Coordinates of C-alpha atoms in Angstrom, one line a residue:
M954 CA -137.6 38.9 -76.8
S955 CA -139.9 41.9 -77.1
S956 CA -140.5 44.2 -74.2
S957 CA -144.1 43.1 -74.0
H958 CA -142.9 39.9 -72.5
S959 CA -140.5 41.3 -70.0
I960 CA -141.2 40.6 -66.4
Q961 CA -141.4 42.9 -63.4
K962 CA -138.6 42.9 -60.9
T963 CA -140.9 41.5 -58.2
P964 CA -141.8 38.0 -59.3
M965 CA -145.5 37.4 -59.8
Q966 CA -147.0 34.8 -57.5
W967 CA -148.4 31.7 -59.0
A968 CA -151.5 29.8 -58.0
L969 CA -154.2 27.7 -59.6
S970 CA -157.9 28.5 -59.4
P971 CA -159.8 25.8 -57.6
D972 CA -162.7 26.3 -60.1
R973 CA -160.5 26.3 -63.2
F974 CA -162.2 25.0 -66.4
F975 CA -165.7 25.1 -64.9
A976 CA -168.5 27.2 -66.5
P977 CA -169.0 30.7 -65.2
E978 CA -172.8 30.2 -64.6
P979 CA -173.1 29.7 -60.8
T980 CA -175.4 26.7 -60.7
Q981 CA -173.4 24.7 -63.3
R982 CA -170.1 25.7 -61.7
G983 CA -171.3 24.7 -58.2
L984 CA -172.4 21.3 -59.4
A985 CA -169.3 20.8 -61.5
R986 CA -167.2 21.5 -58.3
Q987 CA -169.2 18.8 -56.4
L988 CA -168.8 16.2 -59.1
Y989 CA -165.1 16.9 -59.5
Q990 CA -164.5 16.5 -55.8
R991 CA -165.9 13.0 -56.0
V992 CA -163.0 11.9 -58.3
A993 CA -160.3 14.5 -57.6
D994 CA -158.2 12.0 -55.6
A995 CA -159.3 8.8 -57.4
P996 CA -156.6 6.4 -58.6
I997 CA -155.1 7.2 -62.0
I998 CA -155.4 4.6 -64.7
S999 CA -152.9 5.3 -67.4
P1000 CA -153.5 2.5 -70.0
H1001 CA -151.7 4.1 -73.0
G1002 CA -148.5 6.1 -72.8
H1003 CA -144.8 6.3 -73.6
V1004 CA -143.1 6.6 -70.2
D1005 CA -139.8 4.8 -70.2
P1006 CA -140.0 1.6 -68.0
R1007 CA -136.3 2.1 -67.1
L1008 CA -137.4 4.8 -64.7
F1009 CA -138.9 2.2 -62.5
A1010 CA -136.6 -0.8 -62.8
D1011 CA -134.2 0.5 -60.2
E1012 CA -135.5 1.9 -56.9
N1013 CA -132.7 4.5 -56.9
A1014 CA -133.3 5.7 -60.5
S1015 CA -133.4 9.5 -60.9
F1016 CA -135.1 11.8 -63.4
G1017 CA -131.8 13.7 -63.9
T1018 CA -132.0 17.4 -64.3
P1019 CA -135.1 19.6 -64.7
A1020 CA -134.3 19.7 -68.4
D1021 CA -134.1 15.9 -68.5
L1022 CA -137.5 15.6 -66.9
L1023 CA -139.5 18.4 -68.4
I1024 CA -138.0 19.5 -71.7
I1025 CA -135.8 17.1 -73.5
P1026 CA -138.2 14.1 -73.8
D1027 CA -141.4 16.1 -74.4
H1028 CA -142.2 16.8 -78.0
Y1029 CA -145.2 18.9 -76.9
V1030 CA -142.7 21.3 -75.4
Y1031 CA -140.0 21.5 -78.0
R1032 CA -142.3 21.5 -81.1
M1033 CA -143.7 24.8 -79.9
L1034 CA -140.3 26.3 -79.4
Y1035 CA -139.1 24.9 -82.7
S1036 CA -142.1 26.7 -84.4
Q1037 CA -140.6 29.9 -83.2
G1038 CA -137.2 29.2 -84.7
I1039 CA -135.4 27.7 -81.8
P1040 CA -133.3 24.8 -83.0
L1041 CA -133.9 21.4 -81.4
E1042 CA -130.2 21.1 -80.5
A1043 CA -130.5 24.2 -78.4
L1044 CA -133.0 22.3 -76.4
G1045 CA -130.9 19.2 -75.8
V1046 CA -132.7 17.0 -78.2
P1047 CA -129.8 14.6 -79.2
F1048 CA -128.6 14.2 -82.8
L1049 CA -128.7 10.7 -84.4
E1050 CA -125.3 9.2 -84.7
N1051 CA -126.1 8.3 -88.3
K1052 CA -128.9 9.4 -90.6
P1053 CA -131.7 6.8 -91.2
G1054 CA -130.4 6.4 -94.8
G1055 CA -126.8 6.2 -93.8
G1056 CA -124.2 8.9 -93.1
K1057 CA -123.5 11.3 -90.3
A1058 CA -126.2 13.8 -89.3
E1059 CA -125.3 17.3 -90.2
Q1060 CA -125.6 20.0 -87.6
F1061 CA -128.2 22.7 -88.4
A1062 CA -127.0 26.1 -89.2
P1063 CA -128.5 28.6 -86.7
T1064 CA -131.3 30.7 -88.1
T1065 CA -130.5 33.7 -85.9
E1066 CA -127.6 34.7 -83.7
H1067 CA -130.0 34.8 -80.7
F1068 CA -130.9 31.2 -81.1
A1069 CA -127.5 29.9 -82.2
P1070 CA -126.9 26.4 -80.7
T1071 CA -125.1 26.8 -77.4
I1072 CA -124.5 23.1 -76.6
D1073 CA -122.6 20.3 -78.1
C1074 CA -124.4 17.8 -80.2
E1075 CA -124.1 14.9 -77.8
P1076 CA -126.7 12.7 -76.1
A1077 CA -128.7 14.7 -73.5
S1078 CA -127.6 12.4 -70.7
Q1079 CA -124.0 13.4 -71.4
Q1080 CA -124.5 17.1 -71.5
S1081 CA -123.1 19.3 -68.7
E1082 CA -125.1 20.9 -65.9
A1083 CA -124.2 24.3 -67.5
N1084 CA -125.8 23.2 -70.8
H1085 CA -128.9 22.0 -69.0
R1086 CA -129.2 25.4 -67.3
K1087 CA -129.0 27.1 -70.7
I1088 CA -131.7 24.8 -72.0
W1089 CA -133.9 25.7 -69.1
Q1090 CA -133.2 29.4 -69.6
I1091 CA -134.3 29.2 -73.2
F1092 CA -137.5 27.4 -72.1
A1093 CA -138.3 29.8 -69.3
E1094 CA -137.7 32.9 -71.5
N1095 CA -140.2 31.5 -74.0
F1096 CA -142.7 30.0 -71.6
Y1097 CA -145.2 32.7 -72.6
L1098 CA -145.5 30.9 -75.9
F1099 CA -147.6 28.2 -74.1
R1100 CA -150.3 30.6 -72.9
G1101 CA -153.7 29.1 -73.6
T1102 CA -152.3 25.7 -74.7
P1103 CA -152.7 22.4 -73.0
T1104 CA -149.0 22.2 -72.5
G1105 CA -149.0 25.5 -70.6
I1106 CA -151.8 24.2 -68.4
W1107 CA -150.1 20.9 -67.7
M1108 CA -146.7 22.5 -67.0
A1109 CA -148.1 25.2 -64.7
Q1110 CA -149.8 22.5 -62.6
E1111 CA -146.7 20.3 -62.6
L1112 CA -144.5 23.1 -61.3
I1113 CA -147.0 24.4 -58.7
E1114 CA -148.4 21.1 -57.4
V1115 CA -145.6 18.6 -57.9
F1116 CA -142.6 20.9 -57.2
G1117 CA -144.1 23.6 -55.0
I1118 CA -143.1 26.5 -57.3
R1119 CA -144.8 29.7 -56.1
V1120 CA -143.5 32.3 -58.6
R1121 CA -144.2 32.4 -62.3
L1122 CA -141.7 30.9 -64.6
N1123 CA -139.9 33.4 -66.9
G1124 CA -136.4 34.5 -67.8
E1125 CA -135.7 36.3 -64.5
T1126 CA -137.0 33.4 -62.3
A1127 CA -135.5 30.6 -64.4
Q1128 CA -132.4 29.8 -62.5
Q1129 CA -134.1 30.2 -59.1
I1130 CA -136.8 27.7 -60.2
Y1131 CA -134.2 25.4 -61.7
D1132 CA -132.4 25.3 -58.4
Q1133 CA -135.7 24.5 -56.5
I1134 CA -136.5 21.7 -58.9
T1135 CA -133.0 20.3 -58.7
E1136 CA -133.1 20.2 -54.9
K1137 CA -136.4 18.4 -55.1
L1138 CA -135.1 15.8 -57.6
E1139 CA -132.2 15.0 -55.3
D1140 CA -134.7 14.1 -52.5
P1141 CA -135.7 10.3 -52.4
A1142 CA -139.3 11.4 -52.2
F1143 CA -138.9 12.6 -55.9
R1144 CA -137.6 9.3 -57.3
P1145 CA -139.8 7.8 -60.0
R1146 CA -141.2 5.1 -57.8
A1147 CA -142.0 7.5 -55.0
L1148 CA -143.8 9.9 -57.4
F1149 CA -145.7 7.0 -58.9
E1150 CA -147.1 6.2 -55.5
R1151 CA -147.6 9.9 -54.6
F1152 CA -149.5 10.4 -57.9
N1153 CA -151.8 7.5 -56.9
I1154 CA -151.3 5.7 -60.2
S1155 CA -153.1 2.4 -60.1
C1156 CA -151.7 1.2 -63.4
L1157 CA -149.3 2.6 -66.0
C1158 CA -148.8 1.0 -69.4
T1159 CA -145.7 1.7 -71.5
T1160 CA -145.4 1.2 -75.3
D1161 CA -142.8 -1.2 -76.4
P1162 CA -141.6 -2.5 -79.8
A1163 CA -142.6 -6.1 -80.8
W1164 CA -139.0 -7.3 -80.5
D1165 CA -138.5 -6.0 -76.9
R1166 CA -137.3 -8.6 -74.5
L1167 CA -138.9 -6.4 -71.7
E1168 CA -135.9 -6.7 -69.4
Y1169 CA -136.9 -3.6 -67.5
H1170 CA -140.4 -4.9 -66.9
Q1171 CA -138.9 -8.1 -65.7
A1172 CA -136.6 -6.2 -63.4
I1173 CA -139.6 -4.2 -62.0
R1174 CA -141.4 -7.5 -61.2
A1175 CA -138.3 -9.1 -59.8
S1176 CA -137.6 -6.2 -57.5
G1177 CA -140.7 -6.8 -55.4
W1178 CA -142.0 -3.3 -55.8
R1179 CA -145.8 -3.4 -56.1
G1180 CA -146.2 -0.6 -58.7
D1181 CA -148.3 -1.9 -61.6
I1182 CA -146.2 -1.1 -64.7
R1183 CA -147.3 -3.0 -67.8
P1184 CA -145.9 -3.3 -71.4
T1185 CA -147.9 -2.7 -74.5
F1186 CA -147.2 -4.6 -77.7
R1187 CA -146.4 -2.2 -80.6
P1188 CA -145.7 -4.1 -83.9
D1189 CA -145.8 -1.3 -86.4
A1190 CA -142.1 -1.4 -87.3
V1191 CA -142.4 -5.1 -88.2
I1192 CA -145.8 -4.9 -89.9
N1193 CA -145.3 -1.9 -92.1
L1194 CA -142.9 -3.2 -94.7
D1195 CA -141.9 0.3 -95.8
T1196 CA -140.5 1.2 -92.4
P1197 CA -136.9 2.2 -92.6
G1198 CA -134.8 -0.7 -91.4
W1199 CA -137.7 -3.2 -91.7
V1200 CA -135.4 -6.2 -92.5
N1201 CA -133.2 -5.5 -89.4
N1202 CA -136.4 -5.2 -87.3
I1203 CA -137.4 -8.7 -88.5
F1204 CA -134.0 -10.0 -87.4
K1205 CA -134.5 -8.4 -83.9
L1206 CA -138.0 -10.0 -83.8
S1207 CA -136.5 -13.3 -84.6
Q1208 CA -133.8 -12.9 -81.9
A1209 CA -136.3 -11.9 -79.3
S1210 CA -138.8 -14.6 -80.0
G1211 CA -136.4 -17.5 -80.6
V1212 CA -138.2 -18.2 -83.9
Q1213 CA -136.0 -18.4 -87.0
I1214 CA -138.0 -16.2 -89.3
H1215 CA -137.6 -17.2 -92.9
S1216 CA -141.2 -17.3 -94.1
Y1217 CA -144.6 -15.7 -93.6
A1218 CA -145.6 -18.6 -91.4
T1219 CA -142.6 -18.3 -89.1
Y1220 CA -143.1 -14.5 -89.0
I1221 CA -146.7 -15.0 -87.7
Q1222 CA -145.4 -17.6 -85.2
A1223 CA -142.8 -15.1 -83.9
L1224 CA -145.4 -12.4 -83.4
E1225 CA -147.6 -14.8 -81.5
V1226 CA -144.6 -15.8 -79.3
Q1227 CA -143.8 -12.2 -78.5
R1228 CA -147.5 -11.4 -77.8
A1229 CA -147.5 -14.2 -75.3
H1230 CA -144.3 -12.9 -73.7
F1231 CA -145.8 -9.4 -73.3
K1232 CA -149.0 -10.9 -71.8
S1233 CA -146.9 -12.9 -69.3
L1234 CA -145.6 -9.6 -68.0
G1235 CA -149.0 -8.1 -67.6
A1236 CA -149.7 -6.5 -71.0
A1237 CA -153.3 -5.5 -71.5
A1238 CA -153.2 -4.2 -75.1
T1239 CA -151.5 -3.9 -78.4
D1240 CA -151.1 -0.5 -80.2
H1241 CA -151.2 0.1 -83.9
A1242 CA -150.6 3.2 -86.0
A1243 CA -151.6 3.4 -89.7
L1244 CA -151.8 6.3 -92.1
M1245 CA -155.2 4.9 -93.2
P1246 CA -157.1 2.1 -91.4
Y1247 CA -157.4 -0.1 -94.5
T1248 CA -158.2 -3.7 -93.9
A1249 CA -157.9 -6.6 -96.4
E1250 CA -157.5 -10.3 -96.5
I1251 CA -155.0 -11.9 -98.8
S1252 CA -154.1 -15.5 -99.4
E1253 CA -151.3 -17.1 -97.5
Y1254 CA -149.6 -17.5 -100.9
E1255 CA -149.7 -13.8 -101.6
A1256 CA -148.7 -12.9 -98.1
E1257 CA -145.6 -15.2 -98.5
A1258 CA -144.7 -13.7 -101.8
I1259 CA -144.9 -10.1 -100.4
F1260 CA -143.0 -11.1 -97.3
Q1261 CA -140.2 -12.6 -99.3
R1262 CA -140.0 -9.5 -101.5
G1263 CA -139.7 -7.5 -98.3
L1264 CA -136.8 -9.6 -97.1
R1265 CA -135.0 -9.0 -100.4
S1266 CA -135.8 -5.3 -100.3
A1267 CA -137.6 -5.7 -103.6
L1268 CA -141.1 -4.5 -102.8
Q1269 CA -143.5 -3.8 -105.7
P1270 CA -146.0 -0.9 -105.7
G1271 CA -148.9 -1.6 -103.4
D1272 CA -147.1 -4.4 -101.5
A1273 CA -146.7 -2.5 -98.2
E1274 CA -150.3 -1.3 -98.1
R1275 CA -151.8 -4.7 -98.9
F1276 CA -149.6 -6.4 -96.4
S1277 CA -150.3 -4.0 -93.5
S1278 CA -154.0 -4.0 -94.3
H1279 CA -153.9 -7.8 -94.1
M1280 CA -151.9 -7.7 -90.9
L1281 CA -154.5 -5.6 -89.1
M1282 CA -156.9 -8.4 -89.8
E1283 CA -154.3 -10.8 -88.3
M1284 CA -153.8 -8.6 -85.3
A1285 CA -157.6 -8.7 -84.6
R1286 CA -157.6 -12.4 -84.9
M1287 CA -154.8 -12.7 -82.5
S1288 CA -156.5 -10.3 -80.0
I1289 CA -159.6 -12.5 -80.0
E1290 CA -157.4 -15.5 -79.3
D1291 CA -155.2 -14.0 -76.6
G1292 CA -157.4 -11.3 -75.1
L1293 CA -155.1 -8.3 -75.7
V1294 CA -157.1 -5.2 -76.4
M1295 CA -156.4 -3.7 -79.8
Q1296 CA -155.8 0.0 -80.1
L1297 CA -155.7 1.6 -83.6
H1298 CA -154.8 5.2 -84.2
P1299 CA -154.6 6.3 -87.9
G1300 CA -154.3 9.6 -89.5
A1301 CA -150.8 11.0 -88.6
L1302 CA -148.5 11.7 -91.5
R1303 CA -145.3 10.8 -89.6
D1304 CA -142.1 12.9 -89.7
H1305 CA -143.5 15.6 -92.1
N1306 CA -140.3 17.6 -91.6
N1307 CA -137.7 15.4 -93.3
R1308 CA -134.8 17.5 -92.1
I1309 CA -135.8 16.9 -88.5
F1310 CA -136.2 13.2 -89.2
E1311 CA -132.8 12.9 -90.8
C1312 CA -131.0 14.7 -88.0
F1313 CA -132.9 13.7 -84.9
G1314 CA -135.0 10.7 -85.9
P1315 CA -138.7 9.9 -85.5
D1316 CA -141.2 11.3 -82.9
K1317 CA -139.8 14.8 -82.7
G1318 CA -143.0 16.8 -83.0
A1319 CA -143.3 16.8 -86.7
D1320 CA -146.2 14.4 -87.2
I1321 CA -149.2 16.2 -88.9
P1322 CA -152.8 15.0 -89.1
I1323 CA -154.6 14.2 -92.3
P1324 CA -158.3 13.5 -93.1
V1325 CA -159.2 9.8 -92.4
E1326 CA -162.2 7.6 -93.3
Y1327 CA -163.1 4.7 -91.0
T1328 CA -166.4 3.4 -92.3
R1329 CA -165.4 1.7 -95.5
P1330 CA -161.7 0.9 -94.7
L1331 CA -162.7 -1.0 -91.5
R1332 CA -165.7 -2.7 -92.9
L1333 CA -164.0 -6.0 -93.7
L1334 CA -162.5 -6.3 -90.2
L1335 CA -165.8 -5.4 -88.6
Q1336 CA -167.8 -7.7 -90.8
K1337 CA -165.6 -10.6 -89.7
Y1338 CA -164.9 -9.6 -86.0
G1339 CA -167.0 -6.6 -85.1
S1340 CA -169.7 -8.7 -83.4
D1341 CA -167.3 -10.8 -81.4
T1342 CA -167.4 -9.7 -77.8
R1343 CA -164.0 -11.2 -77.2
L1344 CA -162.5 -8.3 -79.2
H1345 CA -162.0 -4.8 -77.8
L1346 CA -161.0 -2.6 -80.7
I1347 CA -160.4 1.0 -79.4
L1348 CA -160.4 3.5 -82.2
F1349 CA -158.7 6.9 -82.0
T1350 CA -158.8 9.8 -84.4
L1351 CA -156.9 13.0 -85.2
D1352 CA -159.7 13.9 -87.6
E1353 CA -162.5 15.4 -85.5
T1354 CA -164.9 15.5 -88.4
T1355 CA -165.2 11.7 -88.1
Y1356 CA -166.6 11.8 -84.5
S1357 CA -170.3 12.2 -85.3
R1358 CA -170.2 11.0 -88.9
E1359 CA -168.4 7.7 -88.5
L1360 CA -166.8 6.8 -85.1
A1361 CA -169.8 7.4 -82.8
P1362 CA -172.1 5.4 -85.1
L1363 CA -169.5 2.6 -85.4
A1364 CA -169.0 2.4 -81.6
G1365 CA -172.8 2.7 -81.1
H1366 CA -173.4 -0.4 -83.2
Y1367 CA -170.5 -3.0 -83.1
P1368 CA -170.0 -4.8 -79.8
A1369 CA -166.3 -5.0 -80.4
V1370 CA -165.7 -1.2 -81.0
L1371 CA -164.9 1.3 -78.3
L1372 CA -164.1 5.0 -79.0
G1373 CA -160.9 6.2 -77.5
P1374 CA -160.7 9.7 -75.8
P1375 CA -159.7 13.0 -77.5
W1376 CA -156.1 12.4 -78.3
W1377 CA -152.8 14.1 -79.1
F1378 CA -153.7 17.5 -80.7
H1379 CA -157.2 17.3 -79.2
D1380 CA -156.2 16.3 -75.7
S1381 CA -157.3 19.8 -74.5
L1382 CA -160.1 21.5 -72.7
N1383 CA -161.9 22.5 -75.9
G1384 CA -161.0 19.1 -77.5
M1385 CA -162.7 17.3 -74.7
R1386 CA -165.8 19.6 -74.9
R1387 CA -166.1 18.9 -78.6
Y1388 CA -165.7 15.2 -78.0
F1389 CA -168.5 15.1 -75.5
E1390 CA -170.8 17.2 -77.7
Q1391 CA -170.2 15.1 -80.9
V1392 CA -169.9 11.6 -79.5
I1393 CA -172.0 10.8 -76.5
E1394 CA -175.5 11.3 -78.0
T1395 CA -174.8 8.7 -80.7
A1396 CA -172.3 6.3 -79.1
G1397 CA -173.4 6.5 -75.5
L1398 CA -170.9 7.0 -72.7
Y1399 CA -170.4 3.3 -72.2
N1400 CA -169.1 2.7 -75.7
T1401 CA -166.2 4.9 -74.9
A1402 CA -162.9 3.9 -73.4
G1403 CA -162.4 6.6 -70.7
F1404 CA -159.2 8.6 -70.7
N1405 CA -155.5 8.0 -71.3
D1406 CA -152.7 10.5 -71.1
D1407 CA -150.5 9.2 -74.0
T1408 CA -147.5 10.9 -72.6
R1409 CA -143.7 10.6 -72.4
A1410 CA -143.6 13.3 -69.7
F1411 CA -144.2 11.3 -66.5
A1412 CA -144.6 14.3 -64.2
S1413 CA -147.5 15.6 -66.3
I1414 CA -149.7 12.6 -65.8
P1415 CA -151.7 13.9 -62.8
A1416 CA -152.2 17.3 -64.5
R1417 CA -153.5 15.6 -67.7
H1418 CA -155.9 13.4 -65.8
D1419 CA -157.0 16.4 -63.8
V1420 CA -158.0 18.4 -66.9
W1421 CA -160.0 15.4 -68.1
R1422 CA -161.8 15.0 -64.7
R1423 CA -162.6 18.7 -64.6
A1424 CA -163.8 18.8 -68.2
S1425 CA -165.9 15.7 -67.5
A1426 CA -167.4 17.3 -64.4
N1427 CA -168.2 20.5 -66.2
W1428 CA -169.9 18.6 -69.1
L1429 CA -171.9 16.5 -66.7
A1430 CA -173.0 19.5 -64.7
G1431 CA -174.2 21.1 -67.9
Q1432 CA -176.2 18.0 -68.7
V1433 CA -177.8 18.1 -65.3
V1434 CA -178.8 21.8 -65.3
R1435 CA -180.3 21.3 -68.7
G1436 CA -182.4 18.4 -67.5
V1437 CA -180.8 15.9 -69.8
I1438 CA -179.7 13.6 -66.9
P1439 CA -180.5 13.5 -63.2
E1440 CA -177.9 14.4 -60.7
E1441 CA -177.6 10.9 -59.3
D1442 CA -176.7 9.6 -62.7
A1443 CA -174.0 12.2 -63.1
A1444 CA -172.5 11.1 -59.8
E1445 CA -172.0 7.6 -61.2
M1446 CA -170.9 8.8 -64.6
I1447 CA -168.1 11.0 -63.2
F1448 CA -166.5 8.0 -61.6
D1449 CA -166.8 6.0 -64.9
L1450 CA -165.2 8.8 -66.8
A1451 CA -162.3 9.1 -64.4
V1452 CA -161.6 5.5 -63.7
G1453 CA -164.3 2.9 -64.5
L1454 CA -164.4 3.1 -68.3
A1455 CA -160.7 2.7 -68.8
K1456 CA -160.6 -0.3 -66.4
K1457 CA -163.4 -2.0 -68.3
A1458 CA -162.0 -1.1 -71.8
Y1459 CA -158.5 -2.4 -71.1
R1460 CA -159.8 -5.4 -69.0
L1461 CA -157.7 -4.4 -66.0
A1462 CA -158.2 -6.7 -63.0
E1463 CA -159.9 -4.6 -60.4
E1464 CA -163.6 -4.2 -60.8
S1465 CA -164.8 -0.6 -60.8
T1466 CA -167.2 0.5 -58.1
P1467 CA -168.5 4.0 -57.4
L1468 CA -166.6 5.9 -54.7

């Protein structure tokens, strides 16, 4: 590490500005502060995310070590470290037992002596305490990399407000802070259920594959604990025929649904059975990823032919795209029938780094955005279902150029369409500012879906929502001082941005009323 990043012998104190993210102009800043205070302690609605439901199935469940909680599951953290040449295995990210295409995953050769792997390539849960301390040390020594990033903002707030850390994280304070967090995590007040209640989370939705039997969600309900944890139906791995292991996924769908899948018709039946199962355990939504949001209708005869070719691993060129485009139409039809909100987020070229995918599997920080068009690809679906108020279709984007050109006009016209919040790479202070500036004038606030945190990092949820609430308050204050909206409207709008819009978009039970 260069000397420019070395830390003084006396640890620097750590505190958060109460007016962080607000405009420097005094009138706007004062009004933003007032608006924020109206929702600072409002319940958190987390309608889309990837927290593991196992954390809540057992009242005595633990987060494990600080590395287990804050580093190993969070691709926002380790993708930045990887970009600086730090191997994922040095951060506790577990190797696959076998490559997706078969065969043992090979260990990476270290790029430098300094960042040579110091831990065994075994599942993170089996790594020793000493190894987790090494992981934490690497993270702390490189925490400066996160300056000015959303991850840096979230992590600082987590450490200060959740764990009471009062000195800055760096290489010299790493082990002291590790010990402080470890002590907290051993306290029953820092068990997952306890923090869920402390964070004032009203509802948290997980994301679960279509074949999931939802045993952990069932255990949560059976336990009598009143935390509202809901599954979300994610069918990508059984809809996209070019998914590695698709045939095996169909077998798992068949096993979970109890439907013997041998045809397109029985496949549709199994999907409907599983959707009903998810809904019986409180599911509010489905979640769909696509490289491009193409929609098409094909005959049942063609669907059957493609499906059978898929089962034989004999797909022809264009089969996978036509089938997934057709299945988006089918998912919209099913959502109209069963009431599950349909989320669609295209535009991520998954697993761009094939070496990472082969050795560590998917979702390891190597998904990269591409340009996306919505207007023409979605036209068939919207022509058929876009005016049906029974459908809530929430559209997300990684391509900000589509905000004002396509998404805001679509949401501002079709009753079924809502625009999701700034997401993934744009879930940031400036991303939120750009969203408000490009979307609201055309779509209107009430054709948007509020905020979701989209996180695997449970402890970051309050910080992520706090950034959104502060950004919302600052934007509204700017609208007031410019004379665009009156102050009394802003007082209602801040509640809707923090809580009300998400409740309405995801059809969650409790009616939203101003605080």
